[in-house]
Coordinates of C-alpha atoms and ligand atoms in Angstrom, one line a residue:
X1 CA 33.9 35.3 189.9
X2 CA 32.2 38.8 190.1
X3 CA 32.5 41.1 187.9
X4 CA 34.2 44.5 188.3
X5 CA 31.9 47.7 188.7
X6 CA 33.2 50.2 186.1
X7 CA 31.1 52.8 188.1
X8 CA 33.6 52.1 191.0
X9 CA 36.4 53.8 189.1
X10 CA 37.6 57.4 188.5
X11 CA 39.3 57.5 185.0
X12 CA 42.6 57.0 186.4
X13 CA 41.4 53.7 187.7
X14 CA 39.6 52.7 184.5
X15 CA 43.2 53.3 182.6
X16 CA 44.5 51.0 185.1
X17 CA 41.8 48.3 184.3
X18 CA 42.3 48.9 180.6
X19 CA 46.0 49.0 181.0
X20 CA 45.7 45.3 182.7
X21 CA 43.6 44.5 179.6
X22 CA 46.8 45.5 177.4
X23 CA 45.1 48.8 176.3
X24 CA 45.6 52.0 176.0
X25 CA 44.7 55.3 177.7
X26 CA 42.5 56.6 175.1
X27 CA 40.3 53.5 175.2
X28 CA 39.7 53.6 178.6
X29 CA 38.8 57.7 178.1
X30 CA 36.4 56.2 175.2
X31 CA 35.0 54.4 177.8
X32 CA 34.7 56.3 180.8
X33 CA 32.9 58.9 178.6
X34 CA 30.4 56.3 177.1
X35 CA 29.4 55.4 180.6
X36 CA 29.4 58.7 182.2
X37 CA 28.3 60.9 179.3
X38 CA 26.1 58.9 177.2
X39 CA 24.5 56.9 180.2
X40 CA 25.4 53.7 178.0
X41 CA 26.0 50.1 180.3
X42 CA 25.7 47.6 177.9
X43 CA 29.2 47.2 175.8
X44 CA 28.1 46.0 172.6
X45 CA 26.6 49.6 172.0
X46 CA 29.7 51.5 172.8
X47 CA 30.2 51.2 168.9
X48 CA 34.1 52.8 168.5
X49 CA 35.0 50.5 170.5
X50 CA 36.8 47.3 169.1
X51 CA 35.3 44.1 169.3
X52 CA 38.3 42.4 171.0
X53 CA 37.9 44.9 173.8
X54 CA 34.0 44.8 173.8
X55 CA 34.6 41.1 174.1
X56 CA 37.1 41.2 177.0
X57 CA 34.9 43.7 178.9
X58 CA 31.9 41.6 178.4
X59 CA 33.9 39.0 180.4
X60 CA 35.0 40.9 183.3
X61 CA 33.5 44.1 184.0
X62 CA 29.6 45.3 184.5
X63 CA 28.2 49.1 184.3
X64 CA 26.1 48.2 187.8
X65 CA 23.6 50.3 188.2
X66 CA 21.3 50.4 191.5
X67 CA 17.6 48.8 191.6
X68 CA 15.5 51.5 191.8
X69 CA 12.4 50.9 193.8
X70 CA 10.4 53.7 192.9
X71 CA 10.2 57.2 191.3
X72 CA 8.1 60.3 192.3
X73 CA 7.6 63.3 190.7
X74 CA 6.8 66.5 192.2
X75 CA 3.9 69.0 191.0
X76 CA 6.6 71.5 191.5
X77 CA 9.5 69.2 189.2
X78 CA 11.2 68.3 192.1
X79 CA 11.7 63.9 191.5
X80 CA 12.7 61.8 194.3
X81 CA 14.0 58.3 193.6
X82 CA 14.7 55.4 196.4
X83 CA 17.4 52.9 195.6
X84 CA 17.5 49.5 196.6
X85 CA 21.0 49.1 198.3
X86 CA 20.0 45.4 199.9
X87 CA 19.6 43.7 203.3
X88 CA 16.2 46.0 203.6
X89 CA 18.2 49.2 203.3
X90 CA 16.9 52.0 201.1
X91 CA 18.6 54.9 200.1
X92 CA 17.2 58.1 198.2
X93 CA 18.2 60.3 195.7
X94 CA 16.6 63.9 195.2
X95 CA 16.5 66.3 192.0
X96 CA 15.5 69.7 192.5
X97 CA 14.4 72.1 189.2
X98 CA 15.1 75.9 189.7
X99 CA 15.2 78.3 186.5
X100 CA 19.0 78.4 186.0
X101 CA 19.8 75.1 187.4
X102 CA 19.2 71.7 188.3
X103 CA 20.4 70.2 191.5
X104 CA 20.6 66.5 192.4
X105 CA 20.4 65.6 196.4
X106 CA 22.9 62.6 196.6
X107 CA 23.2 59.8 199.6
X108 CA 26.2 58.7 200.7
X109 CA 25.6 55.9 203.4
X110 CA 22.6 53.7 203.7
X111 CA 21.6 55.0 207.7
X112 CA 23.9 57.5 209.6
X113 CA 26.2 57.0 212.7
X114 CA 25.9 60.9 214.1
X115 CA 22.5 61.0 215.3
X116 CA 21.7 64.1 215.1
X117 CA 18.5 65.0 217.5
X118 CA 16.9 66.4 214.9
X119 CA 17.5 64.2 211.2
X120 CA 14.9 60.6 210.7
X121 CA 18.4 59.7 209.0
X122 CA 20.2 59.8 212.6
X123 CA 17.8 58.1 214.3
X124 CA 17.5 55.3 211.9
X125 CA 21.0 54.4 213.0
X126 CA 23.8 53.4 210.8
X127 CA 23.4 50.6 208.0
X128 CA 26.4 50.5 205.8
X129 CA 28.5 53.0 203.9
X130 CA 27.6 53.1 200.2
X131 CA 30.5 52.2 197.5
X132 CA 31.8 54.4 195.0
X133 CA 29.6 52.8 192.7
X134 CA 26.9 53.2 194.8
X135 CA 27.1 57.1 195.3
X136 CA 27.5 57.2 191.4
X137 CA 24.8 54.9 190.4
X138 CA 22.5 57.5 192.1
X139 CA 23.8 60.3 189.6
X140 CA 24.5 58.3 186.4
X141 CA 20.3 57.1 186.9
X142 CA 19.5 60.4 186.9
X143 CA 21.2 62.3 184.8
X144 CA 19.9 59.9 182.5
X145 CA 16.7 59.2 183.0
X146 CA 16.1 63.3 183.3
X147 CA 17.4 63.5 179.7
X148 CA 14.8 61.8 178.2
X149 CA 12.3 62.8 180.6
X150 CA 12.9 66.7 179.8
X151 CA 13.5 65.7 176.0
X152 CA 17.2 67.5 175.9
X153 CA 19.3 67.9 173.2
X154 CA 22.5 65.4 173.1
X155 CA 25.2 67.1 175.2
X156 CA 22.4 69.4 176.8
X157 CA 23.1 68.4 181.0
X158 CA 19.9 67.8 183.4
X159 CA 21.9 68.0 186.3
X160 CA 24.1 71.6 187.1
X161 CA 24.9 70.5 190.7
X162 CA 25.1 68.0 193.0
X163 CA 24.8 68.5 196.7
X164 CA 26.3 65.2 198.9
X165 CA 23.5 66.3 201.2
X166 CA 20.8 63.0 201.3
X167 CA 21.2 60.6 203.6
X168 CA 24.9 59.7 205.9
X169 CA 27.5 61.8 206.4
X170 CA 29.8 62.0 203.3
X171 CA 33.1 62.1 205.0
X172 CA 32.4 59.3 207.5
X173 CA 32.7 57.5 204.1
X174 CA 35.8 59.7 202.8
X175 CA 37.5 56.4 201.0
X176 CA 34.2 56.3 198.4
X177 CA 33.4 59.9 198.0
X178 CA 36.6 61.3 196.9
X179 CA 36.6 59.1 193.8
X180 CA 32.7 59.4 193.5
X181 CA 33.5 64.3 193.4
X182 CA 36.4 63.1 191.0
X183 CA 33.9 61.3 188.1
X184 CA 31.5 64.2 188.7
X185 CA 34.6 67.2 188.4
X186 CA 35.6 64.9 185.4
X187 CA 35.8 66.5 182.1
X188 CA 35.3 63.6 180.6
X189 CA 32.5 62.4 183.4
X190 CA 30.3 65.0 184.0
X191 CA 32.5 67.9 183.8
X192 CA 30.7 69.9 187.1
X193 CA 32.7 72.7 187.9
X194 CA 34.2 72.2 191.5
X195 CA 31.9 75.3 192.9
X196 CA 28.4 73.1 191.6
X197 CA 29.6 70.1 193.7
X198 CA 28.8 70.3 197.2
X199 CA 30.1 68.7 200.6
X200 CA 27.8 68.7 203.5
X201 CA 29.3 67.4 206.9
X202 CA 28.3 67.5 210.1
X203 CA 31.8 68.7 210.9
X204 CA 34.3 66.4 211.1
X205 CA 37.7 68.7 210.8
X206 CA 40.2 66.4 210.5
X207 CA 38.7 65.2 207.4
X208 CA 37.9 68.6 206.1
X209 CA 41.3 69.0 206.0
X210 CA 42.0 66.0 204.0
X211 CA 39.4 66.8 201.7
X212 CA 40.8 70.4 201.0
X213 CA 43.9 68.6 200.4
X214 CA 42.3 65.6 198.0
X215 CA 39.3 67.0 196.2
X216 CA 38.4 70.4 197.0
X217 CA 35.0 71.1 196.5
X218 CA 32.3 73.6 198.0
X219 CA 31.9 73.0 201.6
X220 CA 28.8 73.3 203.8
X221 CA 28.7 72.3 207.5
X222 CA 25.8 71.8 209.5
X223 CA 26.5 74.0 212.2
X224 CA 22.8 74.4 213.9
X225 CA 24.3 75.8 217.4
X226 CA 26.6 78.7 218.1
X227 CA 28.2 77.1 221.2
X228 CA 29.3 74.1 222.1
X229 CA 26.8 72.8 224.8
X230 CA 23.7 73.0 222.4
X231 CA 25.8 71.5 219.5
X232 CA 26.9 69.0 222.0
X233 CA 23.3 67.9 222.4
X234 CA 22.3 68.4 219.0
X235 CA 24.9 67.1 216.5
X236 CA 26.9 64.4 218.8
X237 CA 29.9 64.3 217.1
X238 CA 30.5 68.3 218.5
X239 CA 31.7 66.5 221.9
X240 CA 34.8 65.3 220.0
X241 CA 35.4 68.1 217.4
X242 CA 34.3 71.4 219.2
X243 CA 33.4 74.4 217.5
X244 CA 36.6 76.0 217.8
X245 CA 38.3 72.7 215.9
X246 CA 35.4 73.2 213.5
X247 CA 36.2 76.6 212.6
X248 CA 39.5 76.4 212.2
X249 CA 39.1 73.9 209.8
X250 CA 36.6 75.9 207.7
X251 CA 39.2 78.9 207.7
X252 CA 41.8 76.6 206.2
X253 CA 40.2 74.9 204.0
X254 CA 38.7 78.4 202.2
X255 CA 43.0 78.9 201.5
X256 CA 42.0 76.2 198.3
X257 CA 38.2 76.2 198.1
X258 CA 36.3 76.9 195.0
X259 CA 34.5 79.5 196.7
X260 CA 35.0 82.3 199.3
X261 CA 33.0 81.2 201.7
X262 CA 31.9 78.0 203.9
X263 CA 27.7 77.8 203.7
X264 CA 26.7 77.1 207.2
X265 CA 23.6 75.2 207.8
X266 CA 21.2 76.0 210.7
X267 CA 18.0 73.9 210.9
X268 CA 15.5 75.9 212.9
X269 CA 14.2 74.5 215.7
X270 CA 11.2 76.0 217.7
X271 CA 12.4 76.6 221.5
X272 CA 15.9 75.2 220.8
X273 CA 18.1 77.4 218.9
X274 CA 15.9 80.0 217.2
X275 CA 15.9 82.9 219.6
X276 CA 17.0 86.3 219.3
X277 CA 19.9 85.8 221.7
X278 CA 20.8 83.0 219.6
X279 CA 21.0 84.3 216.2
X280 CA 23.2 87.1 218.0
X281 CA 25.7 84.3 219.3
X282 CA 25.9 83.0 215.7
X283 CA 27.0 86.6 214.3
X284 CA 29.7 86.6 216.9
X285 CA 30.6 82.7 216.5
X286 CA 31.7 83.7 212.5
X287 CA 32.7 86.8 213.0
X288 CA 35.4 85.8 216.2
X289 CA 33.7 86.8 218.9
X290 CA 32.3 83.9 220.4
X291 CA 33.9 82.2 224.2
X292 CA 33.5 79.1 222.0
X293 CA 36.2 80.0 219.1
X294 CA 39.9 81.7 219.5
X295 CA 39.5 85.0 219.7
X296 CA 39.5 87.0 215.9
X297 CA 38.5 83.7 213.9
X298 CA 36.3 85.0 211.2
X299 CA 35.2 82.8 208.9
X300 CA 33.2 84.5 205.4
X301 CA 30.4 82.3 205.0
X302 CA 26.7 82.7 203.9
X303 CA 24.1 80.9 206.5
X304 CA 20.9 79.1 205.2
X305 CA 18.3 78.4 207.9
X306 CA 16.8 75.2 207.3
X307 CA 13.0 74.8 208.6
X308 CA 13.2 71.7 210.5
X309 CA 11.0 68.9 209.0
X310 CA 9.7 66.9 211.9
X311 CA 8.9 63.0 211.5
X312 CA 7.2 61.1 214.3
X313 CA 10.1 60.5 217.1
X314 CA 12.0 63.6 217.0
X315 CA 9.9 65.1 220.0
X316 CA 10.8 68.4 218.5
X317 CA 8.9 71.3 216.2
X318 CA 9.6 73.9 213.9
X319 CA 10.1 77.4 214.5
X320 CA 7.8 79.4 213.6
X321 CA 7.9 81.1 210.1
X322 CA 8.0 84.6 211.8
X323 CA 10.6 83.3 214.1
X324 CA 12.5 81.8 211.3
X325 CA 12.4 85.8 209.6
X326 CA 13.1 87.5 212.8
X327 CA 16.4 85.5 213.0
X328 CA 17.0 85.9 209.8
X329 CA 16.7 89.7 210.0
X330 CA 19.4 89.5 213.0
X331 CA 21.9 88.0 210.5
X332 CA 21.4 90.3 207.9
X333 CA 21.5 93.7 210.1
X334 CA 25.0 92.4 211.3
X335 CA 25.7 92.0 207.6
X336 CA 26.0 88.4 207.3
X337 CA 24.0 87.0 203.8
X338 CA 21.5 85.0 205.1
X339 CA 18.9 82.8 203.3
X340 CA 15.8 80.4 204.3
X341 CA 15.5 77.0 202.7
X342 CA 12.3 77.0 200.0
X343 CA 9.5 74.3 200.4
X344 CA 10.0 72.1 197.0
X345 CA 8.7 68.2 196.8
X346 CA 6.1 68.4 199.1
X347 CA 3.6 66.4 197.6
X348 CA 6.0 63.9 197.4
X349 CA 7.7 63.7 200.6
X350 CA 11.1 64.9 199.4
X351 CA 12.7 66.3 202.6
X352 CA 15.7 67.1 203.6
X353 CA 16.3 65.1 206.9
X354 CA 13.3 62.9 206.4
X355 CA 14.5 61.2 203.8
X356 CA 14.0 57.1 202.7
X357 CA 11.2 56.5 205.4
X358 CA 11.2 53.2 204.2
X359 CA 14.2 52.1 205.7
X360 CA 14.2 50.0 208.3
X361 CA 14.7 51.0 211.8
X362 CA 17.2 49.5 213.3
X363 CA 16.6 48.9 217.2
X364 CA 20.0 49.5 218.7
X365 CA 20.1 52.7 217.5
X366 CA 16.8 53.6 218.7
X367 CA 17.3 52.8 222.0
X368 CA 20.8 54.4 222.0
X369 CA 19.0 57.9 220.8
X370 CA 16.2 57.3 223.5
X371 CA 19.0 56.9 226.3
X372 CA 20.1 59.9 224.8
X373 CA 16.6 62.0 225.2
X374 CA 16.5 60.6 228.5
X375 CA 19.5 62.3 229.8
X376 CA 19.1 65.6 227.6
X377 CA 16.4 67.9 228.1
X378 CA 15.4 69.5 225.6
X379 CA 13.2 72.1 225.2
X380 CA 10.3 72.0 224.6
X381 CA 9.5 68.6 223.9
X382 CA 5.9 68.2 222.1
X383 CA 3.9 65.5 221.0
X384 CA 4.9 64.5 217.6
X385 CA 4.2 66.5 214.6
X386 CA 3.9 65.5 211.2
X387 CA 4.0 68.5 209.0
X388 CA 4.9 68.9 204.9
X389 CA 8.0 68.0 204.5
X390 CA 10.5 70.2 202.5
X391 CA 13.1 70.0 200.2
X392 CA 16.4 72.3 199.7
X393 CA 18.8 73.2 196.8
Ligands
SAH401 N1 25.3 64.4 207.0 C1 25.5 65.6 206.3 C2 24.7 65.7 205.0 C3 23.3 65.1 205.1 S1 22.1 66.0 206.0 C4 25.2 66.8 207.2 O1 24.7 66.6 208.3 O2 25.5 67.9 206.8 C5 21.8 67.4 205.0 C6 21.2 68.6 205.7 O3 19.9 68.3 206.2 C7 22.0 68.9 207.0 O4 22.2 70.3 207.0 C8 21.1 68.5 208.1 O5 21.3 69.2 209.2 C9 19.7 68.8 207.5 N2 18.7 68.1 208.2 C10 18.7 66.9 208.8 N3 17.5 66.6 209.3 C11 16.7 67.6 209.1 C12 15.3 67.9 209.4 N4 14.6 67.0 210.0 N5 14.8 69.0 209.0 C13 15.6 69.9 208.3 N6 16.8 69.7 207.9 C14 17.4 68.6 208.4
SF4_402 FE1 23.8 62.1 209.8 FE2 23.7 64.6 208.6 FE3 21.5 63.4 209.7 FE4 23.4 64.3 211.3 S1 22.1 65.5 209.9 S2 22.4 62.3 211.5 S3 25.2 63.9 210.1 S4 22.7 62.6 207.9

C-alpha cells in the first residue's frame, strides 16, 4: 500500500486524515505547522507529538518531497533548482533575491499544452500536470534549504512571494493549485499574504472566474497582443477565449482581488508586437477603446514588458532594448504604469520561458508547433539566437 503525501493536503484535509486516525484538530494544526513551518518530514522529530500518533503516521503517511537533480546559484543570488518529477520529465523551480523581498518562481505542470510561439515550455509539449504535492514540494525545498543557506533566525521567512509563473499553465491544473495557494495563504503554512502569491495564466476566463470565487489571489495574464489576430497566432488558446472574454474576466475578478489591478504581461518580440502602433493599441485595449473589447471596458492594471528570451527553435528575436523603452515610453505618456522585466540568473540560465532545458522533447508536439509555423507567418523569422537568458520577479 502507498503511503499518503501529507504535502497533498491543505489543513482542512490534514484534520480529515487525523480525524480518520481518531484525532483531533489541534494535532493535525501541530502537524501541518511542523511540515510547513519547520520544514520537518521525518515524524519521530516532530517532538509534541504523541508517540501513539507518531507511530500511526509512520505507518501510513510520508512528507514526500521531490528528487532534486541539481541546484545553481546565481552570482547575482538568484538559485535555480530542477526537480525530478519521473518518466524523464524535469521541472524547475526559481528564487529570486531583491532588497525587500524574496520571490520563488514555481512550476505547475511538467511541459505545457498552450504552445505559445514564443515559450521553450510550449514547444516542449505537454507531459503531465504536477500534484498538489508536487507544486508544494518545490516551495517547502526551498524555503528550507534558503534558511540555512542565508543562516536566518527561526521564524525569520526566505521566501516573501511566490509567483505560479515556471513552467505549465497553473489553471490548466486548477484541481492542484487551489489547494497548493491555500498551504501557502495558510497561517499556519506559510502565512503569505494573498497580494505576495501570484497567478500567471495565459488567459483562460472561465477559470479566472472560478479562481476569484475559490482562492483569490494576485492575477497576472499574459496578454502579449492587443488584438485578437496576433494573440491568435501567438498564445493559441486566444482562438477560444478572445480578448474581449479575457477582459471581462479580469474586470470581474478585480470585484474580490487582493489588489486593484490585473498585471499584464507582454513579452517583447522584435518585428511582432513591439511597434509604436502597437503599444498604442495596447493603451486603448485597457483603457476600452480597442474593436477587440466592448466598448468602455477599462481594466486598471500595471503592464511589465518581458524581453523575450529566445532558445534555438523559436525562429523569433528580441526587440531591441531601445525598442523595448520606446514602447515603454508610449505606455507611460498615456499614463498607464509600465515596467521592463530586469536580467537576474543569467549565469545560470534561470529564464523565464526557457526554463528546464533538460526536459525531454516530446515529438508530437514538435511537429504539431512546426505545422503551426508552417501556416503562420510570422515576422520576421531569423536564424536562431541564443542570447542570456533572463529571469523576472
Ligand atoms: N503559463 C503561464 C505561467 C508560466 S509562463 C503564463 O503563460 O502566464 C510565465 C511568463 O513567462 C509568461 O508571462 C510567459 O509569457 C513568459 N514567457 C514565456 N516564454 C518566454 C520567453 N521565451 N521569453 C520571455 N518570457 C517568456
Ligand atoms: Fe504554457 Fe505559459 Fe509557456 Fe504559454 S507561456 S506555453 S501558457 S507556460
Amino acid at each position: 500500500m502507498s503511503l499518503v503525501n501529507l504535502l497533498d493536503f491543505d489543513l482542512e484535509a490534514v484534520a480529515a486524515f487525523c480525524a480518520g486516525l481518531g484525532e483531533k484538530r489541534f494535532r493535525a494544526v501541530q502537524l501541518f505547522r511542523w511540515i510547513h513551518q519547520k520544514g520537518e518530514a521525518d515524524f519521530e522529530r516532530m517532538t509534541d507529538l504523541a508517540r501513539a500518533l507518531r507511530d500511526k503516521l509512520a505507518g501510513r503517511c510520508e512528507v514526500r518531497p521531490l528528487p532534486r537533480i541539481s541546484e545553481h546559484v546565481s552570482a547575482d543570488g538568484t538559485v535555480k533548482w530542477l526537480f525530478d518529477v519521473g518518466a524523464g520529465n524535469v521541472v524547475e523551480t526559481v528564487f529570486i533575491p531583491e532588497d525587500d523581498r524574496g520571490t520563488l518562481c514555481i512550476s505547475s505542470q511538467a511541459g505545457c499544452a498552450v504552445g505559445c510561439r514564443f515559450c521553450s515550455t510550449g514547444h516542449q509539449g505537454f507531459s503531465r500536470n504536477l500534484s498538489t504535492g508536487e507544486i508544494l514540494a518545490q516551495l517547502w525545498h526551498a524555503e528550507h534549504a534558503l534558511r540555512q543557506r542565508l543562516n536566518l533566525a527561526a521564524g525569520e521567512r526566505a521566501i516573501t512571494n511566490v509567483v505560479m509563473m515556471g513552467m505549465g499553465e497553473p489553471l490548466q491544473n486548477y484541481a492542484a493549485l487551489v489547494p497548493a495557494l491555500k498551504v501557502m495563504l495558510d497561517d499556519h503554512g506559510y502565512g503569505l499574504s494573498r497580494r505576495r502569491v501570484t497567478v500567471s495564466t495565459s488567459g483562460m476566463a472561465r477559470l479566472i472566474d472560478r479562481l476569484r470565487d475559490d482562492c483569490p489571489v494576485a492575477l497576472a495574464v499574459s496578454l502579449h497582443a492587443a488584438d485578437d489576430d496576433l494573440r491568435d497566432h501567438l498564445v493559441p488558446l486566444n482562438r477560444k477565449h478572445p480578448l474581449d472574454d479575457l477582459l471581462h474576466a479580469c474586470r470581474r475578478y478585480l470585484d474580490r482581488a487582493p489588489r486593484d489591478f490585473v498585471t499584464f504581461e507582454y513579452c517583447m518580440l522584435d518585428g511582432v508586437n513591439d511597434s509604436d502602433a502597437q503599444a498604442r493599441a495596447l493603451v486603448d485595449l485597457v483603457n476600452g477603446r480597442s474593436p477587440c473589447t466592448t466598448p468602455g471596458l477599462r481594466i486598471p492594471c500595471k503592464i511589465n514588458l518581458i524581453p523575450f528570451n529566445p532558445f534555438p527553435q523559436s525562429g523569433l528575436k528580441r526587440s531591441p532594448r531601445e525598442r523595448v523603452q520606446a514602447f515603454a515610453r508610449i505606455l507611460r505618456d498615456a499614463g498607464l504604469v509600465a515596467t521592463i522585466r530586469k536580467t537576474r540568473g543569467d549565469d545560470i540560465d534561470a529564464a523565464c520561458g526557457q526554463l528546464a532545458g533538460e526536459v525531454a522533447d516530446r515529438t508530437n508536439a514538435r511537429e504539431r508547433m512546426q505545422r503551426r509555423r508552417a501556416v503562420i507567418p510570422l515576422t520576421p523569422v531569423a536564424s536562431p539566437v541564443v542570447s542570456k537568458p533572463e529571469v523576472g520577479a
